[in-house]
Amino acid sequence: MDSFGHCSKEVDLAVYDEQYTPYIFRYGTLKFIPIEAVAAVIECKSKITKSDKTKAALKDWCSSIDNLKTGKNSITRIVQGIHYGVKYKKYSSQTSTTPIKIFCHIGKSDFMECGFDITLNAIENRLNIKYNKNILIYLIGS
């Protein structure tokens, strides 16, 4: 869920910072977590085929995550002046977050073209991991 009331498609597993935001909104069995607190989202599928329909559904899932926008006045933002101090108040703190998108499945295809940052797939007792070049730079630095 973002600061403007938009929601993503259902996420199988969300890695979020509970201290960053203790606010989790519940509606029945559904939980809504503010996007500002989410570090990674994981979509899991068992055996899957690489059809156009499957690729379109996965692209749509990734887009629903990418389209969530953080708000500068969100309750989960760092309070201005605490992080940098009053002397450096002109510098802004973190203004946006985007979770890492991970896809896990059993099968040969990697589905990177669907918009995932990392794909994990198991083939014949072997784990294959593929990284989007941009996320690798982000994770280890330039």
GROMACS .gro file of N, CA and C in nm:
model
  426
    1MET      N    1   0.085  -0.117   0.000
    1MET     CA    2   0.000   0.000   0.000
    1MET      C    3   0.090   0.123   0.000
    2ASP      N    4   0.053   0.226  -0.077
    2ASP     CA    5   0.135   0.347  -0.077
    2ASP      C    6   0.065   0.462  -0.004
    3SER      N    7   0.133   0.574   0.001
    3SER     CA    8   0.083   0.691   0.074
    3SER      C    9  -0.038   0.755   0.009
    4PHE      N   10  -0.072   0.710  -0.112
    4PHE     CA   11  -0.184   0.768  -0.184
    4PHE      C   12  -0.302   0.672  -0.195
    5GLY      N   13  -0.296   0.561  -0.118
    5GLY     CA   14  -0.406   0.467  -0.114
    5GLY      C   15  -0.404   0.359  -0.220
    6HIS      N   16  -0.298   0.353  -0.301
    6HIS     CA   17  -0.288   0.249  -0.404
    6HIS      C   18  -0.233   0.121  -0.344
    7CYS      N   19  -0.278   0.009  -0.397
    7CYS     CA   20  -0.232  -0.122  -0.349
    7CYS      C   21  -0.171  -0.201  -0.464
    8SER      N   22  -0.073  -0.283  -0.431
    8SER     CA   23  -0.012  -0.371  -0.531
    8SER      C   24  -0.096  -0.498  -0.543
    9LYS      N   25  -0.055  -0.582  -0.635
    9LYS     CA   26  -0.112  -0.717  -0.641
    9LYS      C   27  -0.070  -0.789  -0.514
   10GLU      N   28  -0.131  -0.902  -0.487
   10GLU     CA   29  -0.097  -0.980  -0.368
   10GLU      C   30   0.050  -1.023  -0.373
   11VAL      N   31   0.118  -1.014  -0.259
   11VAL     CA   32   0.259  -1.051  -0.248
   11VAL      C   33   0.268  -1.177  -0.162
   12ASP      N   34   0.343  -1.277  -0.211
   12ASP     CA   35   0.357  -1.402  -0.135
   12ASP      C   36   0.437  -1.381  -0.007
   13LEU      N   37   0.544  -1.305  -0.016
   13LEU     CA   38   0.629  -1.280   0.101
   13LEU      C   39   0.683  -1.138   0.092
   14ALA      N   40   0.667  -1.062   0.200
   14ALA     CA   41   0.721  -0.925   0.206
   14ALA      C   42   0.821  -0.918   0.320
   15VAL      N   43   0.939  -0.866   0.289
   15VAL     CA   44   1.040  -0.843   0.392
   15VAL      C   45   1.030  -0.695   0.427
   16TYR      N   46   0.995  -0.667   0.552
   16TYR     CA   47   0.976  -0.528   0.591
   16TYR      C   48   1.039  -0.502   0.726
   17ASP      N   49   1.061  -0.375   0.755
   17ASP     CA   50   1.123  -0.333   0.879
   17ASP      C   51   1.013  -0.298   0.979
   18GLU      N   52   0.995  -0.384   1.077
   18GLU     CA   53   0.889  -0.365   1.176
   18GLU      C   54   0.914  -0.243   1.263
   19GLN      N   55   1.041  -0.208   1.285
   19GLN     CA   56   1.072  -0.089   1.365
   19GLN      C   57   1.052   0.037   1.284
   20TYR      N   58   1.070   0.026   1.152
   20TYR     CA   59   1.052   0.141   1.065
   20TYR      C   60   0.907   0.184   1.063
   21THR      N   61   0.820   0.088   1.065
   21THR     CA   62   0.678   0.118   1.073
   21THR      C   63   0.605   0.007   1.147
   22PRO      N   64   0.555   0.036   1.263
   22PRO     CA   65   0.476  -0.065   1.334
   22PRO      C   66   0.332  -0.072   1.282
   23TYR      N   67   0.301   0.010   1.181
   23TYR     CA   68   0.164   0.019   1.132
   23TYR      C   69   0.139  -0.083   1.023
   24ILE      N   70   0.067  -0.187   1.057
   24ILE     CA   71   0.023  -0.285   0.960
   24ILE      C   72  -0.129  -0.286   0.968
   25PHE      N   73  -0.191  -0.257   0.856
   25PHE     CA   74  -0.336  -0.249   0.853
   25PHE      C   75  -0.391  -0.385   0.811
   26ARG      N   76  -0.491  -0.432   0.883
   26ARG     CA   77  -0.549  -0.563   0.855
   26ARG      C   78  -0.693  -0.547   0.807
   27TYR      N   79  -0.728  -0.632   0.713
   27TYR     CA   80  -0.865  -0.640   0.666
   27TYR      C   81  -0.893  -0.789   0.649
   28GLY      N   82  -0.954  -0.849   0.749
   28GLY     CA   83  -0.973  -0.994   0.749
   28GLY      C   84  -0.838  -1.062   0.759
   29THR      N   85  -0.809  -1.150   0.663
   29THR     CA   86  -0.680  -1.218   0.663
   29THR      C   87  -0.573  -1.142   0.585
   30LEU      N   88  -0.612  -1.034   0.519
   30LEU     CA   89  -0.515  -0.954   0.443
   30LEU      C   90  -0.443  -0.855   0.534
   31LYS      N   91  -0.316  -0.834   0.505
   31LYS     CA   92  -0.237  -0.734   0.577
   31LYS      C   93  -0.187  -0.632   0.477
   32PHE      N   94  -0.197  -0.506   0.512
   32PHE     CA   95  -0.150  -0.397   0.426
   32PHE      C   96  -0.030  -0.333   0.495
   33ILE      N   97   0.084  -0.332   0.427
   33ILE     CA   98   0.207  -0.278   0.483
   33ILE      C   99   0.246  -0.155   0.402
   34PRO      N  100   0.273  -0.042   0.466
   34PRO     CA  101   0.314   0.078   0.391
   34PRO      C  102   0.441   0.050   0.311
   35ILE      N  103   0.445   0.093   0.186
   35ILE     CA  104   0.557   0.066   0.097
   35ILE      C  105   0.688   0.120   0.153
   36GLU      N  106   0.682   0.225   0.233
   36GLU     CA  107   0.803   0.283   0.291
   36GLU      C  108   0.879   0.185   0.379
   37ALA      N  109   0.810   0.086   0.432
   37ALA     CA  110   0.872  -0.010   0.523
   37ALA      C  111   0.920  -0.137   0.453
   38VAL      N  112   0.885  -0.155   0.326
   38VAL     CA  113   0.913  -0.281   0.257
   38VAL      C  114   1.050  -0.278   0.190
   39ALA      N  115   1.133  -0.377   0.224
   39ALA     CA  116   1.267  -0.388   0.166
   39ALA      C  117   1.268  -0.480   0.043
   40ALA      N  118   1.188  -0.585   0.047
   40ALA     CA  119   1.185  -0.680  -0.064
   40ALA      C  120   1.048  -0.746  -0.071
   41VAL      N  121   1.009  -0.781  -0.194
   41VAL     CA  122   0.885  -0.855  -0.217
   41VAL      C  123   0.921  -0.980  -0.296
   42ILE      N  124   0.857  -1.090  -0.261
   42ILE     CA  125   0.891  -1.218  -0.323
   42ILE      C  126   0.765  -1.283  -0.378
   43GLU      N  127   0.772  -1.322  -0.504
   43GLU     CA  128   0.664  -1.395  -0.570
   43GLU      C  129   0.713  -1.538  -0.589
   44CYS      N  130   0.635  -1.635  -0.546
   44CYS     CA  131   0.675  -1.776  -0.554
   44CYS      C  132   0.577  -1.854  -0.641
   45LYS      N  133   0.631  -1.938  -0.727
   45LYS     CA  134   0.549  -2.026  -0.810
   45LYS      C  135   0.615  -2.163  -0.811
   46SER      N  136   0.532  -2.267  -0.814
   46SER     CA  137   0.590  -2.400  -0.831
   46SER      C  138   0.622  -2.413  -0.979
   47LYS      N  139   0.608  -2.526  -1.037
   47LYS     CA  140   0.642  -2.543  -1.178
   47LYS      C  141   0.563  -2.444  -1.263
   48ILE      N  142   0.633  -2.380  -1.353
   48ILE     CA  143   0.573  -2.274  -1.433
   48ILE      C  144   0.627  -2.281  -1.575
   49THR      N  145   0.542  -2.251  -1.672
   49THR     CA  146   0.587  -2.247  -1.811
   49THR      C  147   0.600  -2.103  -1.856
   50LYS      N  148   0.688  -2.080  -1.949
   50LYS     CA  149   0.714  -1.944  -1.996
   50LYS      C  150   0.625  -1.912  -2.116
   51SER      N  151   0.497  -1.897  -2.091
   51SER     CA  152   0.403  -1.860  -2.196
   51SER      C  153   0.385  -1.708  -2.195
   52ASP      N  154   0.327  -1.656  -2.302
   52ASP     CA  155   0.300  -1.512  -2.309
   52ASP      C  156   0.205  -1.469  -2.198
   53LYS      N  157   0.109  -1.555  -2.165
   53LYS     CA  158   0.013  -1.524  -2.059
   53LYS      C  159   0.084  -1.515  -1.923
   54THR      N  160   0.175  -1.608  -1.898
   54THR     CA  161   0.251  -1.608  -1.772
   54THR      C  162   0.339  -1.485  -1.763
   55LYS      N  163   0.411  -1.454  -1.872
   55LYS     CA  164   0.498  -1.336  -1.873
   55LYS      C  165   0.417  -1.209  -1.851
   56ALA      N  166   0.301  -1.198  -1.913
   56ALA     CA  167   0.216  -1.079  -1.896
   56ALA      C  168   0.171  -1.065  -1.751
   57ALA      N  169   0.133  -1.176  -1.688
   57ALA     CA  170   0.088  -1.172  -1.548
   57ALA      C  171   0.202  -1.131  -1.456
   58LEU      N  172   0.323  -1.181  -1.481
   58LEU     CA  173   0.438  -1.145  -1.397
   58LEU      C  174   0.480  -1.000  -1.418
   59LYS      N  175   0.473  -0.953  -1.543
   59LYS     CA  176   0.503  -0.812  -1.570
   59LYS      C  177   0.403  -0.721  -1.498
   60ASP      N  178   0.277  -0.762  -1.500
   60ASP     CA  179   0.172  -0.686  -1.432
   60ASP      C  180   0.197  -0.683  -1.281
   61TRP      N  181   0.242  -0.794  -1.224
   61TRP     CA  182   0.274  -0.801  -1.081
   61TRP      C  183   0.388  -0.705  -1.049
   62CYS      N  184   0.494  -0.708  -1.128
   62CYS     CA  185   0.609  -0.618  -1.106
   62CYS      C  186   0.567  -0.472  -1.120
   63SER      N  187   0.486  -0.443  -1.219
   63SER     CA  188   0.438  -0.305  -1.238
   63SER      C  189   0.356  -0.257  -1.120
   64SER      N  190   0.276  -0.347  -1.062
   64SER     CA  191   0.194  -0.307  -0.948
   64SER      C  192   0.280  -0.268  -0.828
   65ILE      N  193   0.399  -0.326  -0.817
   65ILE     CA  194   0.494  -0.289  -0.711
   65ILE      C  195   0.562  -0.158  -0.748
   66ASP      N  196   0.610  -0.150  -0.874
   66ASP     CA  197   0.681  -0.030  -0.920
   66ASP      C  198   0.595   0.096  -0.915
   67ASN      N  199   0.465   0.080  -0.933
   67ASN     CA  200   0.374   0.195  -0.937
   67ASN      C  201   0.340   0.252  -0.800
   68LEU      N  202   0.378   0.184  -0.693
   68LEU     CA  203   0.353   0.237  -0.559
   68LEU      C  204   0.450   0.352  -0.532
   69LYS      N  205   0.399   0.461  -0.481
   69LYS     CA  206   0.480   0.581  -0.457
   69LYS      C  207   0.482   0.614  -0.309
   70THR      N  208   0.600   0.651  -0.262
   70THR     CA  209   0.613   0.692  -0.123
   70THR      C  210   0.579   0.839  -0.111
   71GLY      N  211   0.531   0.879   0.005
   71GLY     CA  212   0.499   1.019   0.030
   71GLY      C  213   0.605   1.085   0.115
   72LYS      N  214   0.638   1.208   0.083
   72LYS     CA  215   0.740   1.279   0.161
   72LYS      C  216   0.693   1.310   0.302
   73ASN      N  217   0.564   1.319   0.323
   73ASN     CA  218   0.510   1.349   0.456
   73ASN      C  219   0.454   1.224   0.524
   74SER      N  220   0.497   1.110   0.478
   74SER     CA  221   0.449   0.984   0.535
   74SER      C  222   0.490   0.972   0.680
   75ILE      N  223   0.408   0.903   0.757
   75ILE     CA  224   0.438   0.885   0.899
   75ILE      C  225   0.565   0.802   0.919
   76THR      N  226   0.605   0.727   0.818
   76THR     CA  227   0.723   0.642   0.831
   76THR      C  228   0.851   0.710   0.782
   77ARG      N  229   0.844   0.835   0.743
   77ARG     CA  230   0.963   0.909   0.699
   77ARG      C  231   1.049   0.946   0.819
   78ILE      N  232   1.178   0.964   0.796
   78ILE     CA  233   1.268   1.012   0.900
   78ILE      C  234   1.233   1.157   0.928
   79VAL      N  235   1.220   1.193   1.054
   79VAL     CA  236   1.186   1.330   1.091
   79VAL      C  237   1.301   1.422   1.053
   80GLN      N  238   1.271   1.527   0.982
   80GLN     CA  239   1.373   1.621   0.936
   80GLN      C  240   1.448   1.681   1.055
   81GLY      N  241   1.580   1.684   1.047
   81GLY     CA  242   1.660   1.746   1.151
   81GLY      C  243   1.718   1.648   1.250
   82ILE      N  244   1.658   1.531   1.264
   82ILE     CA  245   1.711   1.433   1.358
   82ILE      C  246   1.829   1.359   1.296
   83HIS      N  247   1.815   1.318   1.172
   83HIS     CA  248   1.919   1.241   1.105
   83HIS      C  249   2.044   1.325   1.079
   84TYR      N  250   2.026   1.445   1.024
   84TYR     CA  251   2.139   1.530   0.988
   84TYR      C  252   2.170   1.636   1.093
   85GLY      N  253   2.076   1.663   1.179
   85GLY     CA  254   2.092   1.771   1.275
   85GLY      C  255   2.034   1.899   1.218
   86VAL      N  256   2.000   1.989   1.305
   86VAL     CA  257   1.937   2.115   1.264
   86VAL      C  258   2.029   2.196   1.174
   87LYS      N  259   2.159   2.190   1.198
   87LYS     CA  260   2.257   2.265   1.119
   87LYS      C  261   2.247   2.230   0.971
   88TYR      N  262   2.216   2.104   0.940
   88TYR     CA  263   2.210   2.059   0.801
   88TYR      C  264   2.066   2.033   0.756
   89LYS      N  265   1.973   2.109   0.807
   89LYS     CA  266   1.831   2.086   0.780
   89LYS      C  267   1.797   2.100   0.631
   90LYS      N  268   1.879   2.175   0.556
   90LYS     CA  269   1.850   2.192   0.414
   90LYS      C  270   1.865   2.061   0.335
   91TYR      N  271   1.940   1.965   0.391
   91TYR     CA  272   1.956   1.836   0.324
   91TYR      C  273   1.835   1.749   0.356
   92SER      N  274   1.786   1.683   0.256
   92SER     CA  275   1.669   1.599   0.280
   92SER      C  276   1.712   1.458   0.318
   93SER      N  277   1.627   1.394   0.392
   93SER     CA  278   1.651   1.254   0.426
   93SER      C  279   1.599   1.169   0.310
   94GLN      N  280   1.592   1.041   0.331
   94GLN     CA  281   1.543   0.951   0.228
   94GLN      C  282   1.406   0.997   0.180
   95THR      N  283   1.390   1.007   0.049
   95THR     CA  284   1.263   1.057  -0.004
   95THR      C  285   1.184   0.951  -0.080
   96SER      N  286   1.243   0.836  -0.103
   96SER     CA  287   1.173   0.735  -0.180
   96SER      C  288   1.230   0.597  -0.149
   97THR      N  289   1.147   0.497  -0.161
   97THR     CA  290   1.192   0.359  -0.145
   97THR      C  291   1.130   0.274  -0.254
   98THR      N  292   1.202   0.174  -0.296
   98THR     CA  293   1.152   0.077  -0.392
   98THR      C  294   1.199  -0.060  -0.347
   99PRO      N  295   1.109  -0.150  -0.320
   99PRO     CA  296   1.153  -0.282  -0.275
   99PRO      C  297   1.221  -0.362  -0.386
  100ILE      N  298   1.310  -0.450  -0.347
  100ILE     CA  299   1.373  -0.544  -0.439
  100ILE      C  300   1.269  -0.650  -0.474
  101LYS      N  301   1.253  -0.676  -0.602
  101LYS     CA  302   1.153  -0.774  -0.649
  101LYS      C  303   1.223  -0.907  -0.680
  102ILE      N  304   1.180  -1.013  -0.613
  102ILE     CA  305   1.243  -1.144  -0.626
  102ILE      C  306   1.138  -1.245  -0.673
  103PHE      N  307   1.178  -1.329  -0.769
  103PHE     CA  308   1.089  -1.434  -0.819
  103PHE      C  309   1.154  -1.570  -0.796
  104CYS      N  310   1.083  -1.660  -0.728
  104CYS     CA  311   1.132  -1.796  -0.699
  104CYS      C  312   1.040  -1.896  -0.769
  105HIS      N  313   1.102  -1.994  -0.838
  105HIS     CA  314   1.019  -2.095  -0.904
  105HIS      C  315   1.102  -2.219  -0.936
  106ILE      N  316   1.032  -2.322  -0.977
  106ILE     CA  317   1.096  -2.445  -1.024
  106ILE      C  318   1.080  -2.447  -1.175
  107GLY      N  319   1.190  -2.455  -1.247
  107GLY     CA  320   1.185  -2.456  -1.392
  107GLY      C  321   1.310  -2.393  -1.451
  108LYS      N  322   1.321  -2.396  -1.584
  108LYS     CA  323   1.442  -2.352  -1.651
  108LYS      C  324   1.448  -2.202  -1.678
  109SER      N  325   1.339  -2.137  -1.698
  109SER     CA  326   1.338  -1.996  -1.737
  109SER      C  327   1.372  -1.906  -1.619
  110ASP      N  328   1.428  -1.786  -1.648
  110ASP     CA  329   1.463  -1.695  -1.538
  110ASP      C  330   1.365  -1.579  -1.523
  111PHE      N  331   1.288  -1.544  -1.624
  111PHE     CA  332   1.184  -1.442  -1.617
  111PHE      C  333   1.238  -1.302  -1.582
  112MET      N  334   1.366  -1.277  -1.603
  112MET     CA  335   1.423  -1.145  -1.572
  112MET      C  336   1.356  -1.034  -1.653
  113GLU      N  337   1.315  -1.066  -1.776
  113GLU     CA  338   1.255  -0.963  -1.862
  113GLU      C  339   1.119  -0.917  -1.811
  114CYS      N  340   1.065  -0.983  -1.711
  114CYS     CA  341   0.935  -0.944  -1.655
  114CYS      C  342   0.947  -0.830  -1.555
  115GLY      N  343   1.069  -0.794  -1.517
  115GLY     CA  344   1.087  -0.680  -1.427
  115GLY      C  345   1.141  -0.716  -1.290
  116PHE      N  346   1.182  -0.839  -1.271
  116PHE     CA  347   1.236  -0.880  -1.141
  116PHE      C  348   1.381  -0.835  -1.127
  117ASP      N  349   1.422  -0.811  -1.004
  117ASP     CA  350   1.560  -0.775  -0.975
  117ASP      C  351   1.646  -0.900  -0.954
  118ILE      N  352   1.585  -1.002  -0.897
  118ILE     CA  353   1.654  -1.128  -0.870
  118ILE      C  354   1.558  -1.242  -0.902
  119THR      N  355   1.608  -1.346  -0.968
  119THR     CA  356   1.528  -1.467  -0.987
  119THR      C  357   1.605  -1.585  -0.929
  120LEU      N  358   1.531  -1.674  -0.865
  120LEU     CA  359   1.586  -1.798  -0.810
  120LEU      C  360   1.505  -1.912  -0.869
  121ASN      N  361   1.573  -2.007  -0.931
  121ASN     CA  362   1.500  -2.122  -0.982
  121ASN      C  363   1.581  -2.249  -0.960
  122ALA      N  364   1.508  -2.356  -0.930
  122ALA     CA  365   1.570  -2.485  -0.904
  122ALA      C  366   1.549  -2.576  -1.024
  123ILE      N  367   1.660  -2.635  -1.069
  123ILE     CA  368   1.655  -2.732  -1.178
  123ILE      C  369   1.744  -2.850  -1.139
  124GLU      N  370   1.685  -2.968  -1.134
  124GLU     CA  371   1.760  -3.090  -1.106
  124GLU      C  372   1.853  -3.076  -0.986
  125ASN      N  373   1.798  -3.041  -0.872
  125ASN     CA  374   1.872  -3.026  -0.745
  125ASN      C  375   1.981  -2.919  -0.750
  126ARG      N  376   1.963  -2.821  -0.835
  126ARG     CA  377   2.060  -2.712  -0.845
  126ARG      C  378   1.985  -2.579  -0.839
  127LEU      N  379   2.038  -2.486  -0.759
  127LEU     CA  380   1.977  -2.354  -0.746
  127LEU      C  381   2.048  -2.257  -0.839
  128ASN      N  382   1.971  -2.190  -0.924
  128ASN     CA  383   2.025  -2.088  -1.014
  128ASN      C  384   1.978  -1.952  -0.966
  129ILE      N  385   2.070  -1.859  -0.957
  129ILE     CA  386   2.037  -1.723  -0.913
  129ILE      C  387   2.081  -1.626  -1.021
  130LYS      N  388   1.990  -1.540  -1.064
  130LYS     CA  389   2.023  -1.436  -1.162
  130LYS      C  390   1.990  -1.301  -1.101
  131TYR      N  391   2.076  -1.204  -1.128
  131TYR     CA  392   2.060  -1.069  -1.077
  131TYR      C  393   2.044  -0.971  -1.191
  132ASN      N  394   1.959  -0.875  -1.172
  132ASN     CA  395   1.953  -0.761  -1.262
  132ASN      C  396   2.080  -0.681  -1.239
  133LYS      N  397   2.147  -0.641  -1.344
  133LYS     CA  398   2.274  -0.569  -1.332
  133LYS      C  399   2.262  -0.445  -1.244
  134ASN      N  400   2.153  -0.373  -1.252
  134ASN     CA  401   2.134  -0.251  -1.173
  134ASN      C  402   2.120  -0.280  -1.024
  135ILE      N  403   2.054  -0.388  -0.989
  135ILE     CA  404   2.036  -0.420  -0.847
  135ILE      C  405   2.167  -0.467  -0.787
  136LEU      N  406   2.250  -0.533  -0.867
  136LEU     CA  407   2.380  -0.577  -0.818
  136LEU      C  408   2.467  -0.456  -0.784
  137ILE      N  409   2.463  -0.354  -0.867
  137ILE     CA  410   2.537  -0.230  -0.839
  137ILE      C  411   2.483  -0.166  -0.712
  138TYR      N  412   2.351  -0.166  -0.696
  138TYR     CA  413   2.289  -0.108  -0.577
  138TYR      C  414   2.330  -0.184  -0.451
  139LEU      N  415   2.334  -0.317  -0.458
  139LEU     CA  416   2.363  -0.399  -0.340
  139LEU      C  417   2.509  -0.393  -0.298
  140ILE      N  418   2.603  -0.388  -0.394
  140ILE     CA  419   2.744  -0.389  -0.358
  140ILE      C  420   2.811  -0.254  -0.374
  141GLY      N  421   2.740  -0.157  -0.429
  141GLY     CA  422   2.797  -0.024  -0.451
  141GLY      C  423   2.861  -0.017  -0.588
  142SER      N  424   2.890   0.106  -0.631
  142SER     CA  425   2.947   0.125  -0.765
  142SER      C  426   3.095   0.102  -0.759
   0.00000   0.00000   0.00000
